[in-house]
Amino acid sequence: MKLSRRVEKLPSQFFASLAAKVTAAVKEGRDIINLGQGNPDQPTPPHIIRALQESAEDPITHKYSPFRGTDELKQAAAQFYKREYNVDLDPASEIAILFGSKIGLVELPLAVMNEGELMLLPDPGYPDYLSSVPLANVTYETFALLEENNFSPDYSALTAEQKKLAKLLYLNYPNNPTGAVATKEFFEETVALAEENNIGIVHDFAYGAIGFDGYQPVSFLQTKGAKDVGVELYTLSKTYNMAGWRVGFAAGNQDMIEAINILQDHLFVSLFPAVQKAAEEALLGDQGCVTSLVERYEQRRNTLMKECRRIGWEVTAPKGSFFAWLPVPKTYTSEEFADYLLKEADVAVAAGNGFGKSGEGYVRVGLLVDDDRIREAIQRIEKLQLFQK
Ligand SMILES: Cc1ncc(COP(=O)(O)O)c(C=O)c1O
């Protein structure tokens, strides 16, 4: 059957080729240290699993969920935002339950944009933002996140035309892939830009829980006026190691939340109620698991930074997320360098250009293997004598 134009136009998954190369190398029996992926390596904390188990025993959870998710989970999300960020949210009108945040990121253009309208996306950025372009039949342009601006956008570089036409602008801090974080002042600037130009803001807060050196990442919704102009997408995937469970939520602007909910009324009945119950437990239960998870990532980041610097690789420490964004030696492109490390050191990293053209010159390294494997990866790279000590 001939596929729809919309499906034919979907971008190919850049990182599928990296995954295939790693799988092929592993099949050859090579001991690959995979720092290229973004999949949390730790298990979901036991109290959350128990909540799922107990809830799954209750036949009430075997029925359809309310279409828009349970009131209890929405209330839990609101309490979570109050506790963590001192943000007030109305559970009924300012929260939409999602099958993970990826779905919300793809749904938003479908829900609020018309054909041909423009969205502005970060470069480098999470590649899945692009999925909605052919699905919603919208257009996009990118804005660069440059190291000299701490990987924040320079709004003065947006053209008058872009500001006039843009319907949505996507942001993501702590940032995948750069590990950069946002300041309160930057979000204030963002609200001002949005108000002046009538642009909807979508803040992807997937790494909201992961800040280092005592820093708690700022929520966009803490900014005065944020709810008038945008939404923030939160996921339980990273905070609670629940990537496979598919649960998250959007919070903020009522019109955008309602648009997501209407679209979802037609696409899904909400998540398995036992998953929603477990998500409540995650958000409201003991948060010690989050503290120790962040400590673990921070320890791994410290090991990575120390080892890189020991071999003469000049690197900047990420302030949040579980990624480090490392510069590539001048004689290589990102992809050549990633291929070289895989071939000669059995170390997989993600080539920066897979996140957009401003990602050229970098590779992304995930902090998702234990300290000793990070150490070993850098020792293997050291043998290639790429850096001056
Ligand atoms: C920046 C960013 N946003 C969103 C997601 C999607 O997360 P999920 O769909 O599991 O909530 C990811 C996952 O890797 C991510 O890195």
PDB file of C-alpha atoms and ligand atoms in Angstrom, residues 100-102 105 126 129 172 176 204 206-207 235 237-238 246, ligand 1:
ATOM      1  CA  GLY A 100       5.066  10.302  28.316  1.00  0.00           C
ATOM      2  CA  SER A 101       6.113  13.798  27.328  1.00  0.00           C
ATOM      3  CA  LYS A 102       7.129  12.846  23.772  1.00  0.00           C
ATOM      4  CA  LEU A 105       5.488  17.467  22.295  1.00  0.00           C
ATOM      5  CA  TYR A 126      15.744  16.780  20.812  1.00  0.00           C
ATOM      6  CA  TYR A 129      10.304  17.772  18.012  1.00  0.00           C
ATOM      7  CA  ASN A 172      14.229  22.502  26.840  1.00  0.00           C
ATOM      8  CA  ASN A 176      19.327  17.647  25.891  1.00  0.00           C
ATOM      9  CA  ASP A 204      10.167  20.581  27.711  1.00  0.00           C
ATOM     10  CA  ALA A 206      12.140  16.307  30.897  1.00  0.00           C
ATOM     11  CA  TYR A 207      15.292  16.744  33.006  1.00  0.00           C
ATOM     12  CA  THR A 235       7.771  13.370  32.510  1.00  0.00           C
ATOM     13  CA  SER A 237      10.641   8.864  32.753  1.00  0.00           C
ATOM     14  CA  LYS A 238      13.830  10.437  34.058  1.00  0.00           C
ATOM     15  CA  ARG A 246       4.943   6.075  29.538  1.00  0.00           C
TER      16      ARG A 246
HETATM   17  C1  LIG B   1      14.566  16.413  25.826  1.00  0.00           C
HETATM   18  C2  LIG B   1      13.626  15.282  25.913  1.00  0.00           C
HETATM   19  N1  LIG B   1      12.322  15.537  25.890  1.00  0.00           N
HETATM   20  C3  LIG B   1      11.412  14.571  25.949  1.00  0.00           C
HETATM   21  C4  LIG B   1      11.783  13.241  26.034  1.00  0.00           C
HETATM   22  C5  LIG B   1      10.711  12.202  26.033  1.00  0.00           C
HETATM   23  O1  LIG B   1      10.552  11.592  27.241  1.00  0.00           O
HETATM   24  P1  LIG B   1       9.261  10.738  27.557  1.00  0.00           P
HETATM   25  O2  LIG B   1       8.464  10.599  26.298  1.00  0.00           O
HETATM   26  O3  LIG B   1       9.770   9.436  28.029  1.00  0.00           O
HETATM   27  O4  LIG B   1       8.516  11.492  28.579  1.00  0.00           O
HETATM   28  C6  LIG B   1      13.130  12.915  26.072  1.00  0.00           C
HETATM   29  C7  LIG B   1      13.543  11.514  26.134  1.00  0.00           C
HETATM   30  O5  LIG B   1      14.648  11.128  25.962  1.00  0.00           O
HETATM   31  C8  LIG B   1      14.075  13.960  26.012  1.00  0.00           C
HETATM   32  O6  LIG B   1      15.390  13.728  26.032  1.00  0.00           O
END
